mmCIF file of C-alpha atoms in Angstrom:
data_model
loop_
_atom_site.group_PDB
_atom_site.id
_atom_site.type_symbol
_atom_site.label_atom_id
_atom_site.label_comp_id
_atom_site.label_asym_id
_atom_site.label_seq_id
_atom_site.Cartn_x
_atom_site.Cartn_y
_atom_site.Cartn_z
ATOM 1 C CA MET A 156 21.420 18.305 -8.238
ATOM 2 C CA LYS A 157 18.166 18.584 -10.195
ATOM 3 C CA LYS A 158 19.380 16.008 -12.723
ATOM 4 C CA LEU A 159 20.304 13.647 -9.907
ATOM 5 C CA LEU A 160 16.893 14.119 -8.286
ATOM 6 C CA ALA A 161 15.144 13.547 -11.639
ATOM 7 C CA LEU A 162 17.173 10.389 -12.220
ATOM 8 C CA ALA A 163 16.337 9.137 -8.732
ATOM 9 C CA PHE A 164 12.645 9.768 -9.388
ATOM 10 C CA ILE A 165 12.749 7.894 -12.722
ATOM 11 C CA VAL A 166 14.511 4.920 -11.119
ATOM 12 C CA THR A 167 11.996 4.931 -8.253
ATOM 13 C CA PHE A 168 9.081 5.187 -10.688
ATOM 14 C CA VAL A 169 10.304 2.215 -12.729
ATOM 15 C CA PHE A 170 11.133 0.255 -9.584
ATOM 16 C CA SER A 171 7.743 0.981 -7.998
ATOM 17 C CA HIS A 172 5.909 -0.285 -11.067
ATOM 18 C CA ALA A 173 8.002 -3.453 -10.878
ATOM 19 C CA GLN A 174 6.955 -3.831 -7.243
ATOM 20 C CA ILE A 175 3.291 -3.285 -8.080
ATOM 21 C CA SER A 176 3.635 -6.140 -10.519
ATOM 22 C CA GLU A 177 5.010 -8.141 -7.576
ATOM 23 C CA PHE A 178 1.653 -7.554 -5.841
ATOM 24 C CA GLN A 179 -0.117 -8.732 -8.985
ATOM 25 C CA LYS A 180 2.116 -11.817 -9.206
ATOM 26 C CA ALA A 181 1.375 -12.672 -5.574
ATOM 27 C CA ASP A 182 -2.367 -12.252 -6.206
ATOM 28 C CA SER A 183 -2.240 -14.389 -9.340
ATOM 29 C CA ARG A 184 -0.177 -17.108 -7.654
ATOM 30 C CA TYR A 185 -2.578 -17.155 -4.682
ATOM 31 C CA ASP A 186 -5.682 -17.335 -6.907
ATOM 32 C CA ARG A 187 -4.181 -20.079 -9.073
ATOM 33 C CA LYS A 188 -3.135 -22.217 -6.089
ATOM 34 C CA LYS A 189 -6.433 -21.630 -4.281
ATOM 35 C CA THR A 190 -8.394 -22.745 -7.365
ATOM 36 C CA ALA A 191 -6.282 -25.907 -7.596
ATOM 37 C CA LEU A 192 -6.784 -26.522 -3.874
ATOM 38 C CA TYR A 193 -10.566 -26.173 -4.190
ATOM 39 C CA LYS A 194 -10.587 -28.591 -7.126
ATOM 40 C CA LYS A 195 -8.542 -31.140 -5.196
ATOM 41 C CA TYR A 196 -10.576 -30.734 -1.979
ATOM 42 C CA PRO A 197 -14.104 -29.638 -2.933
ATOM 43 C CA LYS A 198 -15.481 -30.334 0.544
ATOM 44 C CA PRO A 199 -14.309 -28.570 3.700
ATOM 45 C CA ASN A 200 -11.770 -30.476 5.770
ATOM 46 C CA ASP A 201 -8.855 -29.767 8.096
ATOM 47 C CA LEU A 202 -6.162 -30.311 5.465
ATOM 48 C CA LYS A 203 -7.854 -27.911 3.038
ATOM 49 C CA THR A 204 -8.119 -25.291 5.786
ATOM 50 C CA LYS A 205 -4.457 -25.694 6.713
ATOM 51 C CA LEU A 206 -3.287 -25.497 3.090
ATOM 52 C CA GLU A 207 -5.444 -22.425 2.458
ATOM 53 C CA TRP A 208 -3.936 -20.766 5.523
ATOM 54 C CA LEU A 209 -0.428 -21.525 4.188
ATOM 55 C CA LEU A 210 -1.373 -19.961 0.831
ATOM 56 C CA THR A 211 -2.576 -16.857 2.647
ATOM 57 C CA GLU A 212 0.675 -16.661 4.636
ATOM 58 C CA ASP A 213 2.655 -16.949 1.376
ATOM 59 C CA LYS A 214 0.671 -14.072 -0.162
ATOM 60 C CA ILE A 215 1.203 -11.897 2.915
ATOM 61 C CA THR A 216 4.955 -12.639 2.874
ATOM 62 C CA SER A 217 5.185 -11.722 -0.815
ATOM 63 C CA TYR A 218 3.408 -8.422 -0.175
ATOM 64 C CA LYS A 219 5.659 -7.567 2.762
ATOM 65 C CA LYS A 220 8.823 -8.233 0.731
ATOM 66 C CA ALA A 221 7.596 -5.947 -2.059
ATOM 67 C CA LEU A 222 6.666 -3.266 0.494
ATOM 68 C CA ASP A 223 10.127 -3.424 2.086
ATOM 69 C CA LYS A 224 11.752 -2.770 -1.296
ATOM 70 C CA LEU A 225 9.394 0.112 -2.064
ATOM 71 C CA SER A 226 9.928 1.661 1.359
ATOM 72 C CA THR A 227 13.719 1.517 0.946
ATOM 73 C CA GLU A 228 13.519 3.330 -2.391
ATOM 74 C CA ASP A 229 11.068 5.907 -1.026
ATOM 75 C CA LYS A 230 13.325 6.605 1.959
ATOM 76 C CA LYS A 231 16.140 7.477 -0.469
ATOM 77 C CA MET A 232 13.850 9.996 -2.174
ATOM 78 C CA ILE A 233 12.804 11.446 1.185
ATOM 79 C CA ALA A 234 16.457 11.802 2.264
ATOM 80 C CA SER A 235 17.042 14.178 -0.664
ATOM 81 C CA ASP A 236 13.879 16.192 0.129
ATOM 82 C CA PRO A 237 13.043 15.709 3.849
ATOM 83 C CA PRO A 238 9.782 16.970 5.399
ATOM 84 C CA ALA A 239 9.924 20.629 6.398
ATOM 85 C CA LYS A 240 10.753 21.536 9.961
ATOM 86 C CA ALA A 241 9.534 25.104 9.418
ATOM 87 C CA LYS A 242 5.925 26.108 10.018
ATOM 88 C CA ILE A 243 3.678 24.918 7.197
ATOM 89 C CA THR A 244 1.253 27.584 6.029
ATOM 90 C CA LYS A 245 -0.735 25.291 3.722
ATOM 91 C CA GLU A 246 -1.140 21.530 4.155
ATOM 92 C CA ALA A 247 -0.614 19.051 1.291
ATOM 93 C CA GLU A 248 -3.835 18.328 -0.640
ATOM 94 C CA TYR A 249 -4.953 15.608 -3.019
ATOM 95 C CA ASP A 250 -6.060 17.214 -6.294
ATOM 96 C CA LYS A 251 -9.482 15.509 -6.237
ATOM 97 C CA GLY A 252 -10.027 15.982 -2.499
ATOM 98 C CA LYS A 253 -9.446 13.903 0.600
ATOM 99 C CA ALA A 254 -12.733 11.985 0.240
ATOM 100 C CA ALA A 255 -11.837 10.937 -3.320
ATOM 101 C CA TYR A 256 -8.406 9.771 -2.172
ATOM 102 C CA LEU A 257 -9.865 7.718 0.667
ATOM 103 C CA ARG A 258 -12.450 6.191 -1.694
ATOM 104 C CA LEU A 259 -9.661 5.162 -4.115
ATOM 105 C CA LEU A 260 -7.663 3.703 -1.246
ATOM 106 C CA TYR A 261 -10.601 1.753 0.206
ATOM 107 C CA GLU A 262 -11.441 0.347 -3.239
ATOM 108 C CA ALA A 263 -7.818 -0.771 -3.718
ATOM 109 C CA VAL A 264 -7.626 -2.615 -0.384
ATOM 110 C CA ASP A 265 -8.505 -6.254 -1.028
ATOM 111 C CA LEU A 266 -8.904 -8.169 2.195
ATOM 112 C CA SER A 267 -11.598 -10.571 1.038
ATOM 113 C CA PHE A 268 -9.287 -13.565 1.502
ATOM 114 C CA LEU A 269 -8.665 -12.774 5.168
ATOM 115 C CA ASN A 270 -10.905 -14.209 7.841
ATOM 116 C CA TYR A 271 -11.025 -11.088 9.982
ATOM 117 C CA ALA A 272 -13.039 -11.339 13.190
ATOM 118 C CA SER A 273 -14.397 -7.785 13.244
ATOM 119 C CA ASP A 274 -16.727 -5.884 10.909
ATOM 120 C CA SER A 275 -14.364 -2.908 10.696
ATOM 121 C CA TYR A 276 -10.711 -2.053 11.088
ATOM 122 C CA LYS A 277 -9.312 1.231 12.357
ATOM 123 C CA ALA A 278 -5.816 2.389 11.505
ATOM 124 C CA THR A 279 -3.776 5.499 10.821
ATOM 125 C CA MET A 280 -1.778 5.930 7.629
ATOM 126 C CA SER A 281 1.033 8.453 7.290
ATOM 127 C CA PHE A 282 3.179 9.205 4.299
ATOM 128 C CA VAL A 283 5.362 11.983 2.930
ATOM 129 C CA VAL A 284 4.302 14.272 0.108
ATOM 130 C CA ASP A 285 7.515 15.757 -1.244
ATOM 131 C CA SER A 286 7.908 19.269 -2.642
ATOM 132 C CA LYS A 287 7.085 17.967 -6.144
ATOM 133 C CA GLY A 288 3.821 16.352 -5.012
ATOM 134 C CA HIS A 289 4.970 12.710 -4.969
ATOM 135 C CA ALA A 290 3.412 10.535 -2.268
ATOM 136 C CA LEU A 291 6.099 8.386 -0.638
ATOM 137 C CA ASP A 292 6.653 5.750 2.044
ATOM 138 C CA ALA A 293 3.264 4.839 3.485
ATOM 139 C CA GLN A 294 3.274 3.597 7.063
ATOM 140 C CA VAL A 295 0.069 2.127 8.491
ATOM 141 C CA LYS A 296 -0.455 1.698 12.206
ATOM 142 C CA GLY A 297 -3.273 -0.580 13.282
ATOM 143 C CA ASN A 298 -3.568 -3.651 15.480
ATOM 144 C CA ASN A 299 -2.927 -6.234 12.706
ATOM 145 C CA GLU A 300 0.368 -6.220 10.756
ATOM 146 C CA ASP A 301 -1.062 -8.265 7.888
ATOM 147 C CA VAL A 302 -4.004 -5.926 7.325
ATOM 148 C CA ASN A 303 -1.611 -2.967 7.587
ATOM 149 C CA ALA A 304 0.555 -4.467 4.823
ATOM 150 C CA PHE A 305 -2.399 -4.748 2.443
ATOM 151 C CA ILE A 306 -3.414 -1.148 3.151
ATOM 152 C CA GLU A 307 0.161 -0.037 2.378
ATOM 153 C CA ALA A 308 0.062 -2.060 -0.844
ATOM 154 C CA ALA A 309 -3.173 -0.267 -1.792
ATOM 155 C CA PHE A 310 -1.368 3.057 -1.271
ATOM 156 C CA TYR A 311 1.242 2.023 -3.864
ATOM 157 C CA ARG A 312 -1.409 0.702 -6.249
ATOM 158 C CA ILE A 313 -3.190 4.058 -6.368
ATOM 159 C CA ARG A 314 -0.357 6.512 -6.018
ATOM 160 C CA GLU A 315 -0.236 7.227 -9.759
ATOM 161 C CA LYS A 316 -4.018 7.749 -10.002
ATOM 162 C CA GLY A 317 -3.929 11.362 -8.909
ATOM 163 C CA GLN A 318 -1.610 14.129 -7.882
ATOM 164 C CA TRP A 319 -0.847 15.632 -4.526
ATOM 165 C CA LYS A 320 -0.305 19.361 -4.189
ATOM 166 C CA PRO A 321 2.656 19.798 -1.830
ATOM 167 C CA ALA A 322 2.432 21.684 1.422
ATOM 168 C CA GLU A 323 3.660 25.255 1.461
ATOM 169 C CA SER A 324 5.785 27.243 3.838
ATOM 170 C CA SER A 325 5.808 30.987 3.165
ATOM 171 C CA GLY A 326 4.413 30.337 -0.334
ATOM 172 C CA LYS A 327 7.115 27.807 -1.308
ATOM 173 C CA PRO A 328 6.364 24.094 -1.840
ATOM 174 C CA VAL A 329 7.898 21.877 0.850
ATOM 175 C CA SER A 330 7.827 18.223 1.786
ATOM 176 C CA SER A 331 5.470 17.307 4.602
ATOM 177 C CA THR A 332 3.955 14.340 6.356
ATOM 178 C CA VAL A 333 0.281 13.554 5.767
ATOM 179 C CA THR A 334 -1.621 11.527 8.356
ATOM 180 C CA LEU A 335 -5.035 10.030 7.613
ATOM 181 C CA PRO A 336 -7.327 8.106 9.949
ATOM 182 C CA LEU A 337 -8.765 5.019 8.240
ATOM 183 C CA VAL A 338 -11.832 2.893 8.941
ATOM 184 C CA LEU A 339 -12.238 -0.137 6.675
ATOM 185 C CA THR A 340 -15.452 -2.098 6.653
ATOM 186 C CA PHE A 341 -15.233 -5.806 5.919
ATOM 187 C CA LYS A 342 -17.786 -7.503 3.690
ATOM 188 C CA LYS A 343 -18.959 -10.776 5.117
#
């Protein structure tokens, strides 16, 4: 069983890095096409605005496809180590502290290309920290699906930048769900 779990983790690790490169490919493709668009249409006009919007939609679609694949793989990992139903005596903790984790997450969220109407965005992110300390399957709930997708992508971008200490039940490490309130501030 341990060998099977280790193999599943290795496959997920390799697969998740492939998906992170999918985020990078989407970013690169968007930047390249946007640069070409700005060269072709240096002055603002309706066609340029429409084409830029289509580029943004393409980037969002690429991110969502990558997130769907990552979520499917994470759900397989969670199925073999589901969150504890027993009383948790110690909550899961990020090794550098919650504030450091949130700072990493906020720095990884790139929403500069979105024309968001508000100065800030409130959401709630939940994910599972398994009994080995792996953060899995981020789910963001906020009032904009596109913004939520980019926050989830940021979760995957930073998940290897620190370690989670799993929750404990009666002194034994167990899987648990972590829920974090988020407030992102947009730079205008």
